[in-house]
Short mmCIF file of C-alpha atoms in Angstrom, two decimals:
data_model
loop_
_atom_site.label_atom_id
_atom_site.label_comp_id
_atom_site.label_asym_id
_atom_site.label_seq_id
_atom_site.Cartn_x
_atom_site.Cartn_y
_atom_site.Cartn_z
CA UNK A 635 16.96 -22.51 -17.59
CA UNK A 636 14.67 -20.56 -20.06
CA UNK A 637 15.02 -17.36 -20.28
CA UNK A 638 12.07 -14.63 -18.20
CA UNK A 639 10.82 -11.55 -19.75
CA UNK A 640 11.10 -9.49 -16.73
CA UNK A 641 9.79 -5.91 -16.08
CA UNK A 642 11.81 -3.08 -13.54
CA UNK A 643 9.81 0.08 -12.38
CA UNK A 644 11.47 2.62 -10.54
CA UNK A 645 10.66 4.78 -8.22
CA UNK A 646 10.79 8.56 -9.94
CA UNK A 647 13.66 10.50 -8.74
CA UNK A 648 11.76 13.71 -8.64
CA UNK A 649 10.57 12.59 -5.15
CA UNK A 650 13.65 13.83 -4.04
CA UNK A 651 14.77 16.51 -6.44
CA UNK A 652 11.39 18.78 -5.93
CA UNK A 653 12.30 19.12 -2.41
CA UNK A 654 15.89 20.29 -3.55
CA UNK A 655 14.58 22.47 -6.58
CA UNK A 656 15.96 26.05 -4.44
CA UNK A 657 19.35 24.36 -3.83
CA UNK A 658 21.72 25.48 -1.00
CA UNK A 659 22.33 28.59 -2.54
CA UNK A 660 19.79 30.22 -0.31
CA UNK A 661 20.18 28.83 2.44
CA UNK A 662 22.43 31.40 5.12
CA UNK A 663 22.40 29.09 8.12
CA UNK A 664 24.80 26.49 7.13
CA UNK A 665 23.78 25.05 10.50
CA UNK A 666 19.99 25.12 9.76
CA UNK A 667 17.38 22.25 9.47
CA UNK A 668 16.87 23.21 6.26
CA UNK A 669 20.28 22.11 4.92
CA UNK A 670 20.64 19.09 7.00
CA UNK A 671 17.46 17.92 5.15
CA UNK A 672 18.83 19.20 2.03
CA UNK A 673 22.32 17.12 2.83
CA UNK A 674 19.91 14.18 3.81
CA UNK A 675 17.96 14.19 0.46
CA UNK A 676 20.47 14.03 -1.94
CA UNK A 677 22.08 11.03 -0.11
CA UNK A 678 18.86 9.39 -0.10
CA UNK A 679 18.86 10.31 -4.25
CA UNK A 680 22.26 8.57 -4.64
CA UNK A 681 21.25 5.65 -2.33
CA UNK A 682 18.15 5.38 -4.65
CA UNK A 683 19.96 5.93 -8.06
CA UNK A 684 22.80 3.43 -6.49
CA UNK A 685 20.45 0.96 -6.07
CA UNK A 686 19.19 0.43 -9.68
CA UNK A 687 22.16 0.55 -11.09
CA UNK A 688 23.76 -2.19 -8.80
CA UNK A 689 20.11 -4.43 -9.67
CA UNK A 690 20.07 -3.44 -13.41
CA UNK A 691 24.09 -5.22 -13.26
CA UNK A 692 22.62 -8.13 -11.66
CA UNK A 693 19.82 -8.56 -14.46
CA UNK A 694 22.64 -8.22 -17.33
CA UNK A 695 24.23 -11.18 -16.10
CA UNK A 696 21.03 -13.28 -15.83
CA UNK A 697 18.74 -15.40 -19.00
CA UNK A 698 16.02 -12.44 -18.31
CA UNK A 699 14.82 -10.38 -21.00
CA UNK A 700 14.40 -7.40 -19.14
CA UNK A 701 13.26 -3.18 -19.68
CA UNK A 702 12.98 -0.58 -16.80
CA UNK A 703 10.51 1.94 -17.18
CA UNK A 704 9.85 5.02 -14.42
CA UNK A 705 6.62 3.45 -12.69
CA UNK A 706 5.29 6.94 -13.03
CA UNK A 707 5.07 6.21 -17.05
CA UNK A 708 3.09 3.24 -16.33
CA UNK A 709 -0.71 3.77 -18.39
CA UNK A 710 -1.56 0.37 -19.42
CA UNK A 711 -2.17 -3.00 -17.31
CA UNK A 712 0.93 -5.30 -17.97
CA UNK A 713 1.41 -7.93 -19.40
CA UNK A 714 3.72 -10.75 -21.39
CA UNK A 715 6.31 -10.48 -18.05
CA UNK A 716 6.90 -13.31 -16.26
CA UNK A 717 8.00 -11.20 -13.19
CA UNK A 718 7.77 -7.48 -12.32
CA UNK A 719 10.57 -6.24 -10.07
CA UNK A 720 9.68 -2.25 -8.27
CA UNK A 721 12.66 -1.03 -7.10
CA UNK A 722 11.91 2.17 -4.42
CA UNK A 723 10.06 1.41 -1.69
CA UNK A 724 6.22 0.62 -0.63
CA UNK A 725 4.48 3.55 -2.65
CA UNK A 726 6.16 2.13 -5.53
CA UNK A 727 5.07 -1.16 -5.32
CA UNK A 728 1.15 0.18 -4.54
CA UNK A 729 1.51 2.17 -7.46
CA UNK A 730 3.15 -0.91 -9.74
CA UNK A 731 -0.05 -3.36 -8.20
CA UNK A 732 -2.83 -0.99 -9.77
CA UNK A 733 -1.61 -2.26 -13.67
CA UNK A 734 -0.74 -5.78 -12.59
CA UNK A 735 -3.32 -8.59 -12.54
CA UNK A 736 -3.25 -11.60 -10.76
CA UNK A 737 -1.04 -13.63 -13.38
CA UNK A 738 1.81 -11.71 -12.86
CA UNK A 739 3.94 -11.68 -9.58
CA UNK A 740 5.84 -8.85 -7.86
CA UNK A 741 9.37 -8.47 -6.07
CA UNK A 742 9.80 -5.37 -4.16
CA UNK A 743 13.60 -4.67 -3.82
CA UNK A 744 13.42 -1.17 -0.95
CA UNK A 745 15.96 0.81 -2.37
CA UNK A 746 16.67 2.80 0.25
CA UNK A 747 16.09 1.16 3.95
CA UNK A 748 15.57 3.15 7.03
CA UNK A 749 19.06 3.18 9.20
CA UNK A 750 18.11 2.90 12.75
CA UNK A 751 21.50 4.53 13.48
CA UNK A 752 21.52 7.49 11.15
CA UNK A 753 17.75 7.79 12.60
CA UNK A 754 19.32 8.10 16.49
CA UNK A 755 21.54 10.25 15.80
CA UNK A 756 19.71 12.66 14.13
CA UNK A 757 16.79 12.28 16.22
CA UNK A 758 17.36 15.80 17.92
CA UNK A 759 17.66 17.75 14.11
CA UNK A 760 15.86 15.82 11.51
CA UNK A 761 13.59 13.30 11.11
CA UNK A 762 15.83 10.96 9.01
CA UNK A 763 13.74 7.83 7.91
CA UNK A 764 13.85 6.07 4.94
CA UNK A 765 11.67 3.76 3.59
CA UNK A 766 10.10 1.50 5.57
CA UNK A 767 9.52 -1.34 2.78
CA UNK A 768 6.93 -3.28 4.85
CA UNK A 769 5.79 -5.20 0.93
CA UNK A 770 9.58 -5.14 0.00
CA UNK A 771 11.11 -8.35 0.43
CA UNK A 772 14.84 -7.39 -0.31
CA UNK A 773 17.34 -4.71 -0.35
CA UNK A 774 20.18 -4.45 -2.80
CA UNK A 775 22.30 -6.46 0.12
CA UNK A 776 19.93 -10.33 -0.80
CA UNK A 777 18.30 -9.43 -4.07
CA UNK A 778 20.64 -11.25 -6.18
CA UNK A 779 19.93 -14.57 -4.21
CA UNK A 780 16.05 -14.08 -3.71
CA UNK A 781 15.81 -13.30 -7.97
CA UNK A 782 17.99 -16.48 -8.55
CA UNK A 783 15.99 -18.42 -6.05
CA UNK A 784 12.97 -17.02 -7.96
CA UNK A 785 13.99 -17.44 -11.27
CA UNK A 786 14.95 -21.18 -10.11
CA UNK A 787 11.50 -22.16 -8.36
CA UNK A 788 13.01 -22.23 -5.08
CA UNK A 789 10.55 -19.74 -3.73
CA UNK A 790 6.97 -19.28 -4.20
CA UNK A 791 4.80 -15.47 -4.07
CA UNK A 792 2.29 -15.14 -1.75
CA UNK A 793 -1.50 -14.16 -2.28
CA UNK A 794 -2.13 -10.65 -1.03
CA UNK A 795 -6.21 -9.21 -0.83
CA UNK A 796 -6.94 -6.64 -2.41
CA UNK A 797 -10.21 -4.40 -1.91
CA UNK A 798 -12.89 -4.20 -5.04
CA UNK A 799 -15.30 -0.68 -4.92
CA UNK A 800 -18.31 -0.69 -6.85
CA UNK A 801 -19.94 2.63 -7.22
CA UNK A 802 -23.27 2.53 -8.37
CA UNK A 803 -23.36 -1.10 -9.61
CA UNK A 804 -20.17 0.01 -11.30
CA UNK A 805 -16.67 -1.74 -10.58
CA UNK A 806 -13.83 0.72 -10.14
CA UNK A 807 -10.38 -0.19 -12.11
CA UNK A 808 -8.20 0.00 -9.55
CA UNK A 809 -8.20 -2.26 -6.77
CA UNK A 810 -7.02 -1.37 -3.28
CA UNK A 811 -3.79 -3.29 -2.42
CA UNK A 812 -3.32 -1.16 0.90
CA UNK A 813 -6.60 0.65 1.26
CA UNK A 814 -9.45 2.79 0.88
CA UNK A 815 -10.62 6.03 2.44
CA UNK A 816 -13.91 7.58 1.47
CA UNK A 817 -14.74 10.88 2.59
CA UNK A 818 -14.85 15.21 1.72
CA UNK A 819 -12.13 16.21 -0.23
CA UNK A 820 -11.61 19.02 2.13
CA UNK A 821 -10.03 17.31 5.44
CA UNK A 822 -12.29 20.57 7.30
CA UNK A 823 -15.62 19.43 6.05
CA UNK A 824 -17.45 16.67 7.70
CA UNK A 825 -18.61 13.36 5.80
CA UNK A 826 -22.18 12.24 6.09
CA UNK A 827 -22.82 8.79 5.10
CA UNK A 828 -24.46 5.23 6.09
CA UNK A 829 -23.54 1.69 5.92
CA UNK A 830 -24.61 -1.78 6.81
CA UNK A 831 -22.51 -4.98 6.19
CA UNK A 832 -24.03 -7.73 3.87
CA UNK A 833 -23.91 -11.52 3.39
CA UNK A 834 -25.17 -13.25 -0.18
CA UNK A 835 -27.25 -10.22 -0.72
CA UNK A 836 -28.71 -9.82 2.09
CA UNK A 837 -28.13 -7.44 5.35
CA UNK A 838 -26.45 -8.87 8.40
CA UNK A 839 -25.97 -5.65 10.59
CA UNK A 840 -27.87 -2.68 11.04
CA UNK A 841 -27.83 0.42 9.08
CA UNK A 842 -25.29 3.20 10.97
CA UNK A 843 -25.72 6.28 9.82
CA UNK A 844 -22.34 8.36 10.32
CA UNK A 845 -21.19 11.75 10.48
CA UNK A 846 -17.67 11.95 10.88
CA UNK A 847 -14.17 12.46 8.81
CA UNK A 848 -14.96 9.36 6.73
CA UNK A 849 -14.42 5.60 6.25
CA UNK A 850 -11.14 3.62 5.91
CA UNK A 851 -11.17 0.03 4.71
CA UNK A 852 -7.91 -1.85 5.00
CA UNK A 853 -6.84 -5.08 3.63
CA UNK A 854 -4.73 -7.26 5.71
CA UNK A 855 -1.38 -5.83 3.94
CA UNK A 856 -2.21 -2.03 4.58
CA UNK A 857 -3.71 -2.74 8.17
CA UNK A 858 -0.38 -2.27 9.82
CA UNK A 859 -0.26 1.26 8.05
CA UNK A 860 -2.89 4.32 8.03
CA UNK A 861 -5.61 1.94 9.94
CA UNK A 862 -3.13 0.87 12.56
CA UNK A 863 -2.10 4.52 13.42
CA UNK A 864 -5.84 5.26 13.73
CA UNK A 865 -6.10 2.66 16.30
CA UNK A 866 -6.88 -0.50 14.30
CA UNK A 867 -4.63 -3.69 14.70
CA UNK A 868 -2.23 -5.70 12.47
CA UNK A 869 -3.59 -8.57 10.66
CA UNK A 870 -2.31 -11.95 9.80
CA UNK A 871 -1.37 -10.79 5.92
CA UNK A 872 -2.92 -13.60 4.42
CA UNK A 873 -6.03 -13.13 5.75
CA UNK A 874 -8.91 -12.51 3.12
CA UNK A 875 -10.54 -10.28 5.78
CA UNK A 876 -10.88 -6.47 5.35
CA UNK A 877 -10.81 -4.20 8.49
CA UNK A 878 -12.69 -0.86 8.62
CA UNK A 879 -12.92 2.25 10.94
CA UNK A 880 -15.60 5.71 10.80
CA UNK A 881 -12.72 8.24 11.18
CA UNK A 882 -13.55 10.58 14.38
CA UNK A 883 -17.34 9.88 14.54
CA UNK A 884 -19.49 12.77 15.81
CA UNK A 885 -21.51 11.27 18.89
CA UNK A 886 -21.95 7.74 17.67
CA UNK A 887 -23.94 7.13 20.97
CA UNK A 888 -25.89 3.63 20.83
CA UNK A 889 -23.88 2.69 17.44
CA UNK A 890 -20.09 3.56 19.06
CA UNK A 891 -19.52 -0.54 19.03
CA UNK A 892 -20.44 -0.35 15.15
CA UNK A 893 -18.07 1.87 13.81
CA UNK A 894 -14.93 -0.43 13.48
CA UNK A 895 -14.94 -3.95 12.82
CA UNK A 896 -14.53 -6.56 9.81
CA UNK A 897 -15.90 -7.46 6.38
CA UNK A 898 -14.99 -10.99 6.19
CA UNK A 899 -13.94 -12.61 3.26
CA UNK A 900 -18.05 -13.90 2.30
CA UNK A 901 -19.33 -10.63 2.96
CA UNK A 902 -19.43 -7.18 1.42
CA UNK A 903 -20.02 -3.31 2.93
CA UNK A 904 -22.97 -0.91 1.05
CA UNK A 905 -22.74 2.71 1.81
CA UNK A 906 -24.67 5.08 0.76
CA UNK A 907 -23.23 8.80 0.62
CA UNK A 908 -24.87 11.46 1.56
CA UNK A 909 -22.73 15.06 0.57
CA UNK A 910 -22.62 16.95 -2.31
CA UNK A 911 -19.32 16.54 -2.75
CA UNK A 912 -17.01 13.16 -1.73
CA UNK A 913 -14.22 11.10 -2.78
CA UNK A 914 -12.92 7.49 -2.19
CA UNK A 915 -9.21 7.39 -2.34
CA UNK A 916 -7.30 4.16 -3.12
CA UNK A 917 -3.77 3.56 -1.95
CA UNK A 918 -2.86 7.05 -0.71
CA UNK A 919 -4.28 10.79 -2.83
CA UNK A 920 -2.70 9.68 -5.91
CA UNK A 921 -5.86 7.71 -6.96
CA UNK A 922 -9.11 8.73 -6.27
CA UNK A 923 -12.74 8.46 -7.71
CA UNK A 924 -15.05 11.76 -7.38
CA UNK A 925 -18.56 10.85 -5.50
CA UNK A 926 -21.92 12.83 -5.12
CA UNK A 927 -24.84 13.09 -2.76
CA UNK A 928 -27.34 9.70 -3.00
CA UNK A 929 -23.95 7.16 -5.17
CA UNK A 930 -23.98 3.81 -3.26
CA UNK A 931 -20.82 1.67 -3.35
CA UNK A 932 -20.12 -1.70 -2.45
CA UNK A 933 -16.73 -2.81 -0.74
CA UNK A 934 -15.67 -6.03 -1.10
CA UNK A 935 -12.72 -8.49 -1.42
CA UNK A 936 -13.78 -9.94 -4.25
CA UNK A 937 -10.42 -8.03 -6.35
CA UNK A 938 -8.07 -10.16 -8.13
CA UNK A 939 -5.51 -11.54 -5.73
CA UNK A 940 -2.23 -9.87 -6.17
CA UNK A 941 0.94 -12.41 -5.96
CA UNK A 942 3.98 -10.57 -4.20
CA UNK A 943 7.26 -12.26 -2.65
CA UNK A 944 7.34 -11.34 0.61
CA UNK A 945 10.66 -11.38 3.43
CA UNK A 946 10.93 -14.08 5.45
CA UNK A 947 10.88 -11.96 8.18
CA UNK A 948 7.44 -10.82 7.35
CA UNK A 949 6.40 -14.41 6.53
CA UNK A 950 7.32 -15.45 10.25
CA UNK A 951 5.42 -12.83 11.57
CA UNK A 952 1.77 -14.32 10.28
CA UNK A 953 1.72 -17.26 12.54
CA UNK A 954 2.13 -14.96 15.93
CA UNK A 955 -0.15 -12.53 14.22
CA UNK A 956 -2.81 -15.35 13.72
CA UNK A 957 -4.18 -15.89 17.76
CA UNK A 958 -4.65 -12.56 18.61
CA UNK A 959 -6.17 -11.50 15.17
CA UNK A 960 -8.52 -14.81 16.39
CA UNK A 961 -9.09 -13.28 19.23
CA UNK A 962 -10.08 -9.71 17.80
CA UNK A 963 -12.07 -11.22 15.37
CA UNK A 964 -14.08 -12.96 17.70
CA UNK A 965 -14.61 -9.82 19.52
CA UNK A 966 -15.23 -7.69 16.69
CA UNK A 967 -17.57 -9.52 14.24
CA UNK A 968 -20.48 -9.17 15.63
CA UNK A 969 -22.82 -10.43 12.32
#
């Protein structure tokens, strides 16, 4: 078996120590919330820390050359690795997929898994979850076997859709793995904007004019997240579709049925926003574009594909995903 060139990014521990930067020194209630969460995060930071080491011991005794780098350091697309392993959870991995192309395939090992028990029990003092590693395919428990299974052919990634934003005839450099929200960049301040769904160039809905918090687009990987709690639905994550929603429209009136529904795979949104100020975020606040009053941007899944192993539990799930998103999508698409 040749031997991989194989690139780790890990998930920076100063997630956790920022929120333990006062220590328990001043802390007087050794009873208090505050030092249960305290308690909570440093486990969390050993779980975390325990975790690479225990994957970086795996990767000495396989024929990978291999480097881990903090994915925070990451500045540069990637390239000349045969594999890229993120080891954290699914933040990580959306942070990893903005320098990775569509040549290069992704394992997402979630270093530190939500514990339903822990989660019970302290259900009535903190809110103890984890990670949820929805995009991770392993834990530290079945990486060893998934890597050798990958590093043998055994397994296969999947192709994941990811969102492309053009703003003024200009293509944005990162594209979307979970999703896109475009709106004020003060949360108080209402978004005015207009959109209209197109097919080979030419307009297949009407024009809605909005005023509301803003517009999320999902791809099928991040609709089970942000969209989903905003009342979306999960979709089969395979599907080349991309699901959007006006966030908390301002009397919609005759256009209510307009403001959520699909771009399918053929067809692209134009907007057209209308505030001096404006931003589209990609993937969560970390990444954002500034916009102004009159830019236009297209939405579109016309991104590079990004190739990600995926659980097998998450794999099942697509096939009883795939009627009902049928059935949505019949209801929904309207053009």
């Amino acid at each position: 078996m040749s031997r991989r060139r194989l690139l780790m990014l890990l998930k920076p521990i100063d997630v956790y120590s920022d929120s333990q930067s006062d220590g328990p020194s001043r802390i007087t209630n050794p009873q208090s919330q505050e030092l249960q969460m305290l308690h909570h995060l440093e486990n969390r930071l050993k779980v975390h820390n325990d975790a690479i080491i225990f994957c970086q011991n795996i990767l000495c005794r396989k024929p990978v050359e291999w480097k881990s780098i903090v994915v925070n350091n990451l500045s540069q697309p990637i390239h000349d690795v045969d594999l890229v392993v993120t080891v954290g959870g699914d933040g990580t991995l959306l942070q990893a997929s903005h320098f990775i192309d569509d040549s290069v395939p992704v394992l997402g090992v979630n270093s530190d898994p939500t514990q339903a028990e822990e989660v019970e029990k302290l259900s009535n003092e903190i809110d103890a979850t984890r990670s949820t590693g929805y995009l991770c395919a392993v834990t530290v428990n079945n990486f060893e076997q998934v890597l050798d299974n990958i590093l043998e052919g055994r397994t296969i990634p999947s192709k994941l859709t990811r969102i492309s934003i053009c703003v003024n005839s200009l293509v944005l450099s990162t594209y979307a793995l979970n999703d896109v929200l475009i709106a004020h960049p003060c949360p108080a301040a209402v978004s005015q904007f207009s959109f209209k769904i197109k097919s080979d160039d030419q307009p297949c809905s009407p024009l809605v004019n909005s005023r509301s918090s803003g517009l999320r687009v999902s791809t099928a990987a991040g609709s089970t997240a942000a969209m989903l709690s905003a009342g979306g639905f999960p979709m089969p994550i395979l599907s080349e579709d991309l699901q959007f929603m006006v966030r908390e429209p301002m009397s919609p009136g005759e256009t209510s049925s307009l403001m959520h529904g699909l771009i399918k795979s053929h067809q692209s949104m134009d907007a057209t926003w209308f505030c001096k100020e404006g931003a589209i975020y990609t993937d969560g606040s970390h990444v954002f574009y500034s916009i102004q009053n009159g830019d236009t941007i297209e939405i579109s899944s016309k991104a590079p594909i990004l190739k990600v192993f995926l659980s097998q539990r998450l794999q099942t799930t697509v096939k009883k995903l795939e009627e009902a998103y049928l059935q949505k999508k019949e209801i929904l698409c309207k053009y």
